[in-house]
Short mmCIF file of C-alpha atoms in Angstrom, two decimals:
data_model
loop_
_atom_site.label_atom_id
_atom_site.label_comp_id
_atom_site.label_asym_id
_atom_site.label_seq_id
_atom_site.Cartn_x
_atom_site.Cartn_y
_atom_site.Cartn_z
CA MET E 482 0.17 -0.13 0.05
CA ALA E 483 1.36 3.37 -1.10
CA LEU E 484 2.43 5.80 1.87
CA ILE E 485 -0.31 8.40 0.59
CA THR E 486 -3.01 5.69 1.22
CA ASN E 487 -1.78 4.14 4.37
CA PRO E 488 -4.29 4.54 7.25
CA TRP E 489 -1.54 5.70 9.59
CA PHE E 490 -0.21 8.21 7.34
CA VAL E 491 -3.48 9.62 6.36
CA LYS E 492 -4.64 9.87 10.06
CA LEU E 493 -1.19 11.84 10.91
CA HIS E 494 -1.58 14.05 7.96
CA GLN E 495 -5.37 14.80 8.91
CA THR E 496 -4.14 15.85 12.38
CA GLN E 497 -1.30 17.87 11.29
CA ASN E 498 -3.37 19.70 8.73
CA GLN E 499 -6.61 19.97 10.51
CA GLN E 500 -6.11 23.99 10.91
CA ARG E 501 -4.66 24.26 7.34
CA GLN E 502 -7.63 25.59 5.78
CA THR E 503 -8.27 25.90 1.87
CA VAL E 504 -11.08 27.79 0.09
CA VAL E 505 -12.05 27.16 -3.50
CA VAL E 506 -14.16 29.34 -5.58
CA ASP E 507 -16.18 28.25 -8.64
CA LYS E 508 -16.00 31.58 -10.34
CA CYS E 509 -12.31 31.13 -10.48
CA ILE E 510 -12.13 27.90 -12.65
CA VAL E 511 -9.93 29.23 -15.37
CA ARG E 512 -9.76 26.57 -18.33
CA ASP E 513 -8.01 23.55 -16.33
CA SER E 514 -6.98 25.07 -13.00
CA LEU E 515 -8.67 25.71 -9.94
CA ILE E 516 -8.08 29.07 -7.99
CA CYS E 517 -7.55 28.16 -4.50
CA PHE E 518 -6.67 30.09 -1.22
CA ASP E 519 -4.36 29.34 1.42
CA ILE E 520 -6.05 30.99 4.44
CA ASP E 521 -3.01 30.52 6.83
CA ARG E 522 -0.56 32.53 4.54
CA GLY E 523 -3.15 34.65 2.89
CA ILE E 524 -2.15 33.97 -0.74
CA LYS E 525 -3.74 32.61 -3.87
CA THR E 526 -2.66 29.29 -5.36
CA VAL E 527 -3.18 27.52 -8.68
CA ASP E 528 -4.44 23.80 -8.61
CA ARG E 529 -4.05 22.41 -12.24
CA LEU E 530 -6.62 19.76 -12.81
CA ASP E 531 -5.50 16.78 -14.70
CA PHE E 532 -8.64 15.72 -16.31
CA PRO E 533 -10.80 16.96 -19.32
CA ILE E 534 -12.11 20.00 -17.62
CA GLN E 535 -10.26 22.01 -20.30
CA LYS E 536 -13.07 21.16 -22.76
CA CYS E 537 -15.96 22.92 -20.95
CA LEU E 538 -17.14 26.31 -22.20
CA ILE E 539 -15.66 29.46 -20.39
CA ASN E 540 -17.31 30.09 -17.23
CA SER E 541 -19.33 26.69 -17.47
CA ALA E 542 -17.43 24.89 -14.68
CA TRP E 543 -18.63 25.03 -11.10
CA ILE E 544 -18.50 23.49 -7.56
CA ASN E 545 -21.39 21.72 -5.99
CA GLY E 546 -19.60 20.97 -2.73
CA SER E 547 -16.70 19.48 -0.66
CA CYS E 548 -15.91 17.16 2.05
CA ASN E 549 -12.41 16.12 3.45
CA GLY E 550 -10.38 17.19 0.66
CA MET E 551 -12.74 16.07 -2.19
CA VAL E 552 -14.39 18.50 -4.41
CA TRP E 553 -17.65 17.71 -6.51
CA LEU E 554 -17.32 19.65 -9.85
CA SER E 555 -19.69 19.97 -12.76
CA THR E 556 -18.72 20.87 -16.12
CA TYR E 557 -20.54 21.74 -19.42
CA ASP E 558 -19.08 21.76 -22.91
CA GLY E 559 -22.12 22.41 -24.79
CA THR E 560 -22.65 19.11 -26.41
CA ALA E 561 -24.07 16.94 -23.56
CA ARG E 562 -27.71 17.38 -22.51
CA SER E 563 -26.71 17.82 -19.03
CA PRO E 564 -23.49 18.80 -17.21
CA VAL E 565 -20.79 16.25 -16.66
CA ASP E 566 -19.76 15.65 -13.04
CA TYR E 567 -16.60 14.66 -11.19
CA ILE E 568 -15.28 13.96 -7.83
CA TYR E 569 -11.89 15.47 -7.42
CA ASN E 570 -9.31 14.51 -4.69
CA CYS E 571 -7.30 17.66 -4.12
CA SER E 572 -4.43 16.17 -2.50
CA THR E 573 -3.72 13.09 -4.90
CA ARG E 574 -5.32 14.91 -7.76
CA GLU E 575 -7.28 11.78 -8.89
CA PHE E 576 -10.84 12.28 -10.30
CA LYS E 577 -13.72 10.08 -10.68
CA ARG E 578 -16.80 10.59 -13.08
CA ILE E 579 -20.11 10.38 -11.60
CA PRO E 580 -22.46 8.73 -14.17
CA TYR E 581 -25.61 10.53 -15.57
CA TYR E 582 -28.92 9.65 -13.70
CA GLN E 583 -32.00 10.64 -15.18
CA PRO E 584 -34.30 10.68 -12.15
CA PHE E 585 -31.96 13.32 -10.62
CA ASP E 586 -30.80 15.24 -13.93
CA GLU E 587 -34.13 15.54 -15.36
CA ARG E 588 -35.89 17.01 -12.20
CA TYR E 589 -35.55 20.35 -10.79
CA SER E 590 -32.74 20.31 -8.35
CA LEU E 591 -32.88 22.10 -4.92
CA LEU E 592 -29.51 21.47 -3.64
CA ASP E 593 -26.32 19.31 -3.85
CA ALA E 594 -23.85 18.04 -1.40
CA LEU E 595 -21.09 15.79 -0.84
CA GLY E 596 -20.69 14.10 2.39
CA TYR E 597 -18.43 11.31 4.18
CA ALA E 598 -19.56 8.52 6.08
CA GLN E 599 -16.45 7.72 8.40
CA SER E 600 -17.59 4.40 9.83
CA ILE E 601 -17.66 2.98 6.40
CA HIS E 602 -15.12 5.05 4.82
CA ASP E 603 -17.43 6.17 1.92
CA PHE E 604 -17.85 9.39 0.24
CA LYS E 605 -21.52 9.90 -1.15
CA VAL E 606 -22.95 12.40 -3.64
CA PHE E 607 -26.43 13.58 -2.44
CA GLY E 608 -28.92 15.54 -4.28
CA VAL E 609 -32.48 16.63 -3.53
CA SER E 610 -34.81 17.56 -6.23
CA PHE E 611 -38.61 17.99 -6.83
CA ASP E 612 -40.76 17.80 -9.83
CA PRO E 613 -41.66 21.56 -10.89
CA PHE E 614 -45.22 20.51 -11.96
CA TYR E 615 -46.31 19.43 -8.41
CA GLU E 616 -45.91 21.11 -5.11
CA VAL E 617 -42.41 21.65 -3.44
CA GLU E 618 -43.09 19.38 -0.83
CA ASP E 619 -43.02 16.37 -3.51
CA VAL E 620 -39.26 16.04 -2.56
CA SER E 621 -36.72 13.23 -3.77
CA VAL E 622 -33.39 12.45 -2.33
CA HIS E 623 -30.75 11.11 -4.66
CA VAL E 624 -27.55 9.36 -3.46
CA PHE E 625 -24.52 8.06 -5.15
CA PRO E 626 -21.84 6.24 -3.06
CA LEU E 627 -18.54 6.17 -4.48
CA ARG E 628 -18.00 2.61 -2.91
CA ASN E 629 -20.66 0.90 -4.94
CA ASN E 630 -20.98 3.40 -7.89
CA THR E 631 -24.75 2.96 -8.16
CA TRP E 632 -27.25 5.93 -7.91
CA LYS E 633 -30.45 5.48 -5.86
CA THR E 634 -33.51 7.39 -5.14
CA LEU E 635 -35.71 7.87 -2.00
CA GLU E 636 -38.94 9.10 -2.42
CA ILE E 637 -40.01 11.71 0.56
CA ASP E 638 -43.97 12.02 1.09
CA ASP E 639 -43.60 12.96 4.79
CA PHE E 640 -43.13 16.67 4.34
CA VAL E 641 -45.97 19.22 4.43
CA GLU E 642 -43.70 22.24 4.50
CA PHE E 643 -39.85 22.28 3.24
CA ARG E 644 -37.50 24.89 2.60
CA GLU E 645 -33.92 23.81 1.60
CA ASP E 646 -30.94 25.57 2.95
CA LEU E 647 -27.71 26.15 1.10
CA PRO E 648 -24.81 25.16 1.23
CA ALA E 649 -25.68 21.88 2.85
CA THR E 650 -23.63 20.98 5.79
CA HIS E 651 -22.37 17.65 6.80
CA PRO E 652 -21.20 17.26 10.47
CA ASN E 653 -21.41 13.86 12.28
CA GLY E 654 -21.94 11.88 9.16
CA SER E 655 -24.98 13.39 7.97
CA ILE E 656 -26.17 15.99 5.63
CA HIS E 657 -28.23 18.66 6.77
CA PHE E 658 -30.21 20.00 3.95
CA GLY E 659 -33.14 22.11 4.98
CA PHE E 660 -36.09 22.75 7.27
CA CYS E 661 -39.32 20.87 7.28
CA LYS E 662 -42.51 20.01 8.88
CA LEU E 663 -44.33 16.52 9.03
CA ASP E 664 -47.53 17.82 10.07
CA PHE E 665 -49.10 21.27 9.80
CA ASP E 666 -49.24 21.61 13.64
CA ASP E 667 -45.99 20.24 14.39
CA PRO E 668 -42.98 22.30 14.97
CA VAL E 669 -40.34 22.98 12.50
CA MET E 670 -37.23 20.63 12.53
CA ILE E 671 -34.00 20.33 10.53
CA ALA E 672 -34.16 17.66 7.99
CA ALA E 673 -30.97 15.46 7.74
CA PHE E 674 -29.86 12.37 5.83
CA ASP E 675 -27.80 9.77 7.60
CA LEU E 676 -24.95 8.68 5.16
CA VAL E 677 -24.26 5.60 7.17
CA GLU E 678 -27.81 4.28 7.28
CA ASP E 679 -29.06 5.83 4.11
CA LYS E 680 -32.18 7.37 5.77
CA LEU E 681 -33.65 10.38 6.83
CA LYS E 682 -33.81 11.77 10.52
CA PHE E 683 -34.85 15.06 11.95
CA LEU E 684 -33.32 17.29 14.73
CA ALA E 685 -35.45 19.27 17.07
CA LEU E 686 -34.70 23.10 17.14
CA PRO E 687 -34.45 25.30 20.07
CA ASP E 688 -37.83 26.07 21.75
CA ASP E 689 -37.50 29.72 21.25
CA ILE E 690 -37.32 29.50 17.35
CA MET E 691 -38.88 26.12 16.52
CA TYR E 692 -42.52 27.72 15.94
CA SER E 693 -42.18 31.47 14.60
CA TYR E 694 -38.79 32.11 13.67
CA SER E 695 -36.90 29.11 12.36
CA TYR E 696 -37.29 29.87 8.69
CA SER E 697 -35.18 33.22 9.14
CA TYR E 698 -32.16 30.95 10.11
CA SER E 699 -29.56 29.22 8.10
CA ILE E 700 -28.04 25.82 9.10
CA ARG E 701 -23.87 26.01 9.31
CA SER E 702 -21.33 23.92 10.90
CA ILE E 703 -18.44 25.44 12.65
CA GLY E 704 -15.67 23.43 14.40
CA GLY E 705 -17.85 20.18 13.78
CA CYS E 706 -20.87 21.54 15.27
CA LEU E 707 -24.25 22.36 14.17
CA CYS E 708 -25.19 26.11 14.19
CA LEU E 709 -28.13 28.26 13.43
CA PHE E 710 -27.32 31.59 12.03
CA PRO E 711 -30.11 34.39 11.73
CA LYS E 712 -30.39 36.84 8.91
CA GLU E 713 -29.84 39.95 11.15
CA GLU E 714 -29.98 39.39 15.20
CA LYS E 715 -27.71 39.76 18.08
CA GLU E 716 -27.52 36.08 18.54
CA PHE E 717 -26.87 32.45 17.10
CA TRP E 718 -27.13 29.13 18.22
CA ILE E 719 -24.88 26.04 18.56
CA MET E 720 -25.67 22.54 19.41
CA LYS E 721 -23.00 21.30 21.72
CA GLU E 722 -23.94 17.74 21.82
CA TYR E 723 -25.27 16.43 18.36
CA GLY E 724 -28.62 15.19 18.61
CA LEU E 725 -29.64 16.41 21.87
CA LYS E 726 -31.92 19.30 21.54
CA GLU E 727 -31.24 20.19 25.11
CA SER E 728 -27.74 21.36 24.15
CA TRP E 729 -28.79 23.89 22.19
CA THR E 730 -27.00 27.10 23.39
CA ARG E 731 -27.88 30.91 22.37
CA ILE E 732 -24.64 32.86 21.65
CA SER E 733 -25.22 36.53 22.07
CA SER E 734 -23.20 39.50 20.75
CA ALA E 735 -23.27 43.14 21.27
CA ASN E 736 -23.92 43.88 17.66
CA ALA E 737 -26.43 42.44 15.27
CA ILE E 738 -25.07 39.70 13.17
CA PRO E 739 -24.71 40.67 9.38
CA LEU E 740 -26.12 38.35 6.64
CA LEU E 741 -22.55 36.42 6.17
CA GLN E 742 -21.48 32.82 5.63
CA PRO E 743 -19.16 31.52 7.59
CA LEU E 744 -16.73 29.28 6.06
CA CYS E 745 -14.11 27.99 8.53
CA PRO E 746 -11.79 28.73 11.74
CA PHE E 747 -9.29 31.20 10.85
CA LYS E 748 -6.36 29.84 12.78
CA GLU E 749 -5.17 27.65 15.66
CA GLY E 750 -5.70 29.75 18.92
CA SER E 751 -8.09 32.04 17.25
CA ASP E 752 -11.62 32.98 17.91
CA LEU E 753 -12.25 34.47 14.61
CA PHE E 754 -13.95 32.72 11.58
CA LEU E 755 -13.28 33.29 7.84
CA SER E 756 -16.68 34.43 6.54
CA LEU E 757 -18.22 35.69 3.32
CA LEU E 758 -20.07 39.07 3.61
CA GLY E 759 -21.65 40.00 0.16
CA HIS E 760 -18.68 40.42 -2.39
CA LYS E 761 -15.68 39.94 0.16
CA PHE E 762 -13.90 37.95 2.52
CA VAL E 763 -14.14 38.92 6.41
CA LEU E 764 -12.80 37.72 9.72
CA TYR E 765 -16.03 37.47 11.95
CA ASN E 766 -15.67 37.54 15.86
CA PRO E 767 -18.82 35.74 17.08
CA LYS E 768 -18.22 37.04 20.85
CA ASP E 769 -18.89 40.79 20.04
CA GLY E 770 -20.39 40.33 16.46
CA SER E 771 -17.34 42.46 14.95
CA TYR E 772 -15.81 41.63 11.47
CA LYS E 773 -12.86 43.19 9.28
CA ASP E 774 -12.03 42.40 5.89
CA PHE E 775 -9.59 40.04 5.01
CA ILE E 776 -7.61 40.51 1.98
CA ILE E 777 -5.90 37.64 0.00
CA ASP E 778 -2.93 38.70 -1.68
CA GLY E 779 -2.96 38.75 -5.45
CA PHE E 780 -6.93 38.51 -5.75
CA GLN E 781 -9.37 41.33 -6.75
CA GLU E 782 -12.39 39.20 -7.98
CA ASP E 783 -15.91 40.15 -6.85
CA LEU E 784 -16.96 37.17 -4.67
CA GLU E 785 -20.88 37.93 -4.63
CA ASP E 786 -22.90 35.01 -6.15
CA CYS E 787 -20.08 32.77 -5.98
CA ASN E 788 -20.31 29.14 -4.79
CA LEU E 789 -17.39 29.02 -2.25
CA VAL E 790 -16.22 25.70 -0.38
CA ALA E 791 -13.77 25.36 2.57
CA PHE E 792 -12.10 22.35 3.77
CA ALA E 793 -9.10 21.45 6.19
CA GLU E 794 -6.56 19.90 3.48
CA ALA E 795 -6.59 16.33 4.07
CA VAL E 796 -5.79 13.09 2.27
CA SER E 797 -8.70 10.69 2.36
CA ARG E 798 -8.57 7.31 3.72
CA THR E 799 -8.00 5.70 0.20
CA SER E 800 -7.48 7.73 -2.87
CA PHE E 801 -11.36 6.69 -3.76
CA PRO E 802 -13.31 4.07 -1.88
CA SER E 803 -12.71 0.67 -3.61
CA GLU E 804 -15.70 -0.22 -5.35
CA GLU E 805 -18.01 -3.29 -4.43
CA LYS E 806 -17.71 -6.30 -6.29
#
């Protein structure tokens, strides 16, 4: 077994690099290269992609999500009916093409995500869609495990209300993809998909927001903990013990929290989070609600309406999960 795929080396590498954060921006896919940001050093880097992304049209490559150093890329070359999807390993520079799947590709996609089930060592492509000719509550979940290389669909008929949340977050081996109600008189809950058991699960919200205010919040993950960020309030919520409703803790700040997107912790020993605010990067302090601009050397692009993904640089346990026979 090569050193880069040795489990001991992978564990060591992940531990040593758990604070080495990288951010990738889909607006900055230029021909056959990804533009990445090394957050620790505050510089722009270029990652040349060794697969046929160079054949896509200009501005027709984008990122759907990332997890544990893997990035889900979609490209469009003008000849195919649908985009072509790849999973790209940023450490080994290997790639895997995701096969076309009609039940997913021909419905209206609400969101896409990539997650990792650690206990079974498998990455899974995840999508949520609905039929535009029916109500939005007619939701389907689509899953593609890299290990068995086969798509499957789960029809969901339990929702009476559903709102997707972007970007989907994936702490604790589950993808948290929106808010839902199972009955009109029920409180709103977080909808999640367990990547190990391939089934839906639901997480309770704090009592203070479960009926009236939950739809004004967004689901995020910071430091491996599930968080709820408001659109404009002087507080956010963090679930200190996953799955335990009583562990929701309100974090207040002196100032109103702006409509920002937390990306990742900034540096080891720092209380700041690298975040996206409108068209720029900022460093956000959750203790007092303050933030300041963060400048990347050599980068002047407007980040508004971009899809950004952040990950701690790591090597997956294997280059790609071995396919089941």
